[in-house]
XYZ file of C-alpha atoms in Angstrom:
269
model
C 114.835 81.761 99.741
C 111.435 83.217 99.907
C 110.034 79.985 102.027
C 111.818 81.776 105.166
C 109.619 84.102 106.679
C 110.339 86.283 109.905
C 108.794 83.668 112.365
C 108.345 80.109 109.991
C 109.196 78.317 107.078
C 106.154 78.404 104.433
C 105.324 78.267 100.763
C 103.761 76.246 98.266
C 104.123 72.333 99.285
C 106.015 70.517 96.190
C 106.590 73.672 94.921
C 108.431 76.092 97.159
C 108.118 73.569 100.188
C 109.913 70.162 99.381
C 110.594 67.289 101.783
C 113.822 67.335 101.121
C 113.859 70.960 102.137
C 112.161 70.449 105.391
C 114.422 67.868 106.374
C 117.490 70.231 106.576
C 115.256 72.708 108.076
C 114.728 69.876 111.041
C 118.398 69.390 111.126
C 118.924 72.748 111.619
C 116.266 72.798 113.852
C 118.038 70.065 115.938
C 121.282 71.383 116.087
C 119.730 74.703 117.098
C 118.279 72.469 120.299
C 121.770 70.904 121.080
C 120.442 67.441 120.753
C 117.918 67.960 123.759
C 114.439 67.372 124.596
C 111.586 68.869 122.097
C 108.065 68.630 121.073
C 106.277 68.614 117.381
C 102.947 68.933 116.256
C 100.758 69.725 112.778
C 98.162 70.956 111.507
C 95.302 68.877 109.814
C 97.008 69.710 105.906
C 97.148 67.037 103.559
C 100.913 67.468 102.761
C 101.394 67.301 106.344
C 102.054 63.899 107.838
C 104.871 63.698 104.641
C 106.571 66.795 105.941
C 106.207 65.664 109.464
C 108.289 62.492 108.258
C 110.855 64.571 106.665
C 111.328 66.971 109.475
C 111.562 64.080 112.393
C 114.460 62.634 109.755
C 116.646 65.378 109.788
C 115.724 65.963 113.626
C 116.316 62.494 115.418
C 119.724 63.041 112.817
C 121.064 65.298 115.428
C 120.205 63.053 118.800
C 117.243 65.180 119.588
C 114.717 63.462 122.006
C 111.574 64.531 120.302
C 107.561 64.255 121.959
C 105.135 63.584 119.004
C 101.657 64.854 119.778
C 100.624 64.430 115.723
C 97.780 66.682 115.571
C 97.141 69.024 117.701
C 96.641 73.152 118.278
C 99.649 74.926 118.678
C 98.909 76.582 121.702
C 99.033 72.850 123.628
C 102.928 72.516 122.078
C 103.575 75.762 123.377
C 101.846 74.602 127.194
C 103.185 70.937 127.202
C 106.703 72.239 126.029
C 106.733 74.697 128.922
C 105.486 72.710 131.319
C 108.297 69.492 130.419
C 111.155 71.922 130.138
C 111.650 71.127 127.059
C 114.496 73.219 124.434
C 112.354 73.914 122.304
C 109.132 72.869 119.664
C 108.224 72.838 116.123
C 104.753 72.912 114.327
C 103.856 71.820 110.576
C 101.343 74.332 109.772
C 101.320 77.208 107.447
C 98.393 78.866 109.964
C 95.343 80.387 107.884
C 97.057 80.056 104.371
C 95.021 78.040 101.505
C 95.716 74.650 101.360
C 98.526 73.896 98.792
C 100.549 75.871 101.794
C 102.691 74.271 104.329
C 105.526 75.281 106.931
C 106.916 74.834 109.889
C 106.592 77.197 113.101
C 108.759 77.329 115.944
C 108.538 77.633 119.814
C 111.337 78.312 122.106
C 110.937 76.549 125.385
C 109.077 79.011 127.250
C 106.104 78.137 124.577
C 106.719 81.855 123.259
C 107.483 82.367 119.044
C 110.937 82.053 118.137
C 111.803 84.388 115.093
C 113.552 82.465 112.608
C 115.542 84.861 110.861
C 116.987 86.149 114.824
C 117.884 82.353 115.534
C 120.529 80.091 114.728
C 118.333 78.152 112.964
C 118.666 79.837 109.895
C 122.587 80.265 110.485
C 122.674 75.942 110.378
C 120.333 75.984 107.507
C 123.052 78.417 105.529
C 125.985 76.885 106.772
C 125.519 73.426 107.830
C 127.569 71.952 110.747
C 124.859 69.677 111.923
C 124.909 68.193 115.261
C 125.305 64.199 115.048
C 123.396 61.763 116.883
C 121.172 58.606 117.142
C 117.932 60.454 118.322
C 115.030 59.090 120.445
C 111.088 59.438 119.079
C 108.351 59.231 121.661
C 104.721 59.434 120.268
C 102.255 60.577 122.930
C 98.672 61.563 122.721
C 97.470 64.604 122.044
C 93.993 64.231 124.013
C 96.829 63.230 127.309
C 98.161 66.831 126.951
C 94.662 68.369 125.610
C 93.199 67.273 128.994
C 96.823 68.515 130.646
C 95.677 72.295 129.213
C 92.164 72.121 130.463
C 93.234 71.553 134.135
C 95.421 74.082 133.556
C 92.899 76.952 131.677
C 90.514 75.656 134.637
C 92.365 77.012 137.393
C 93.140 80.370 136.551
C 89.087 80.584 134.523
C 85.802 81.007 136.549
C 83.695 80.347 134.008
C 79.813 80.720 133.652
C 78.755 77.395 133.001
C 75.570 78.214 131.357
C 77.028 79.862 128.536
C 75.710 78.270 124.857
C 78.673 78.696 122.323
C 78.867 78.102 119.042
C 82.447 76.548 118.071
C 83.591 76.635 114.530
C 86.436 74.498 114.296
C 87.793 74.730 110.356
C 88.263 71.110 110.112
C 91.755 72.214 111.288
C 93.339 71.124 114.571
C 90.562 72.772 117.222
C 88.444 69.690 115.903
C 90.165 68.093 118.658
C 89.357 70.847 121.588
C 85.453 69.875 121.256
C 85.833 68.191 124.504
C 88.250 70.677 126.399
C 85.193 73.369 125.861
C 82.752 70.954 127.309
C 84.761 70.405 130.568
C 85.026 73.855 130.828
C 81.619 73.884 131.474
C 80.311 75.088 128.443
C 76.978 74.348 126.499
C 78.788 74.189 122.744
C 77.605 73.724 119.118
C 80.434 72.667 116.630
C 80.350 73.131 113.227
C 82.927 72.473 110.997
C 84.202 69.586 113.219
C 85.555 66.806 111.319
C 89.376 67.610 110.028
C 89.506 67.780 106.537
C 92.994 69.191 105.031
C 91.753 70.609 102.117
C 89.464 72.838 104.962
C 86.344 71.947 102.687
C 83.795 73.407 105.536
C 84.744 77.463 105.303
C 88.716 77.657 104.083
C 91.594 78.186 106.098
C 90.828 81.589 107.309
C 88.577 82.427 109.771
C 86.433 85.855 108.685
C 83.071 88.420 108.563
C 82.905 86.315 105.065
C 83.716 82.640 106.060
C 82.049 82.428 109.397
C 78.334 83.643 108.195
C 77.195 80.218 108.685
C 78.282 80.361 112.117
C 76.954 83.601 112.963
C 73.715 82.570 111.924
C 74.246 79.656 113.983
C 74.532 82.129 116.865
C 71.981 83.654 116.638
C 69.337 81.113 115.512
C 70.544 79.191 118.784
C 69.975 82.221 121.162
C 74.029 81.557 121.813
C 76.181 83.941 123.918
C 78.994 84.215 121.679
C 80.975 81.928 118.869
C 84.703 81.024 118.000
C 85.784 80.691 114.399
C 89.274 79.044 114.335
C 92.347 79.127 112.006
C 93.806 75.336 111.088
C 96.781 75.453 114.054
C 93.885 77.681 116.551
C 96.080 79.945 117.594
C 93.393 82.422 115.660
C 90.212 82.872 117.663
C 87.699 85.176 115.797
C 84.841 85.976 118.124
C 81.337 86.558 116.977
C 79.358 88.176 119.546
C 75.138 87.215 120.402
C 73.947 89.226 117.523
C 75.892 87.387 114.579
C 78.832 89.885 114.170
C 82.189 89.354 113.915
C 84.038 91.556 116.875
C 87.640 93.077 114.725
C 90.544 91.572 116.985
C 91.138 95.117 118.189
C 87.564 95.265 119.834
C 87.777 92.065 121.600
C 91.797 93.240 123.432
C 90.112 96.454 124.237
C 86.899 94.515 126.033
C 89.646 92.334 127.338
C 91.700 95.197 128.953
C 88.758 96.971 130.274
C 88.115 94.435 132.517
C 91.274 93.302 133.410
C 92.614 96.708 134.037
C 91.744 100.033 135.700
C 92.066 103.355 134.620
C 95.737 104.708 134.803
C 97.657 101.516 134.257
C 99.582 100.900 131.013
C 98.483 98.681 127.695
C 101.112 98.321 125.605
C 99.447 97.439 121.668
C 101.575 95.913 119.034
């Protein structure tokens, strides 16, 4: 069962990663909810309006109430499922994997990640025992709860609003954030902006190798900073106004210097 990882489902799509697989997973993924209220999104993969079929099968199978968003990053599931009070939420993506990949994530209903293997997900997977139920499926727009995030990321952000950004998107799901960044007040250049599943612009994953052309970008536009995204953007690699890529580590200790003061405790994992 190598598809089940410590936090997702992913693997090879037709190969490791079937439909008929990913319908039992949303079964399980159902039952694990009780039937309730929950939210599902994807990435901008090829394979991944097919799995998103399959899953919502096996999940409106156990009289879940499910909120469609279609594509969309997975850190708006994780705000819109908190915010509704929702059970729980589930996400096609296989994050910054090549293309052939393709998985499903999972959220609990504080928007946090729920490990699979520490759930009862994987225990209804094993065992079956499915919940049974005529389920309800509500497709909503994902701009509605885009726009739902930026009023949110506005009030607790006081942001400069001259700052010139350079936004590469992947052709993955952030291609639909263009307009959050511009009402936060930002002066942004996108590249890599159309969604393309096969992630033709730069690949999947966001690094010092893939994001060159947006470095440049940076700097030949006298920008203050850029953003290379993964294809679900929960992956943010920042390149700073000279053209280089900041490690991850860099940017949390930046982060924590101003946030914090000296004597108070930063826990790293």
């Amino acid at each position: 069962m190598t598809v089940f990882r410590a936090y997702d489902v992913r693997g090879v799509y037709g190969a490791e990663l079937t439909e008929d697989l990913v319908r039992r997973v949303g079964q399980s993924f159902g039952s694990f909810a009780g039937g309730g209220e929950v939210s599902l999104g994807r990435d901008t993969r090829v394979s991944g309006l097919s799995l998103q079929k399959a899953f919502l099968e096996g999940l409106l199978g156990t009289g879940c109430s499910v909120y469609s968003y279609g594509i969309i990053p997975i850190a708006v599931i994780s705000f819109i499922t908190r915010k509704k009070g929702l059970k729980a939420a589930a996400y096609i993506s296989a994050s910054h994997n090549p293309p052939e990949y393709n998985g499903v994530r999972f959220r609990t209903g504080d928007g946090y990640g729920l490990l699979y293997n520490d759930s009862t997900i994987m225990k209804f997977y094993r065992e079956g025992g499915f919940l049974s139920g005529k389920g309800r499926l509500e497709e909503l727009s994902a701009q509605a709860a885009i726009d739902e995030y930026c009023h949110y990321v506005k009030d607790l952000l006081h942001l400069d609003s001259n700052l010139k950004v350079v936004l590469d998107m992947g052709n993955g799901s952030a291609c639909t954030m263009a307009s959050f960044y511009r009402n936060l007040g930002l002066d942004t250049t996108v590249i890599n902006g159309v969604m393309d599943g096969l992630f033709s612009g730069r690949g999947p994953a966001p690094n010092e190798n893939s994001l060159r052309p947006a470095c440049r970008e940076v700097v030949r536009g006298g920008s203050d900073f850029g953003v290379g995204f993964d294809p679900d953007a929960d992956r943010g690699i920042i390149i700073d106004d000279l053209g280089r890529v900041l490690p991850p580590e860099k940017v949390a200790i930046i982060i924590a210097r101003r946030r914090y003061k000296p004597g108070d405790l930063v826990i790293s994992g």
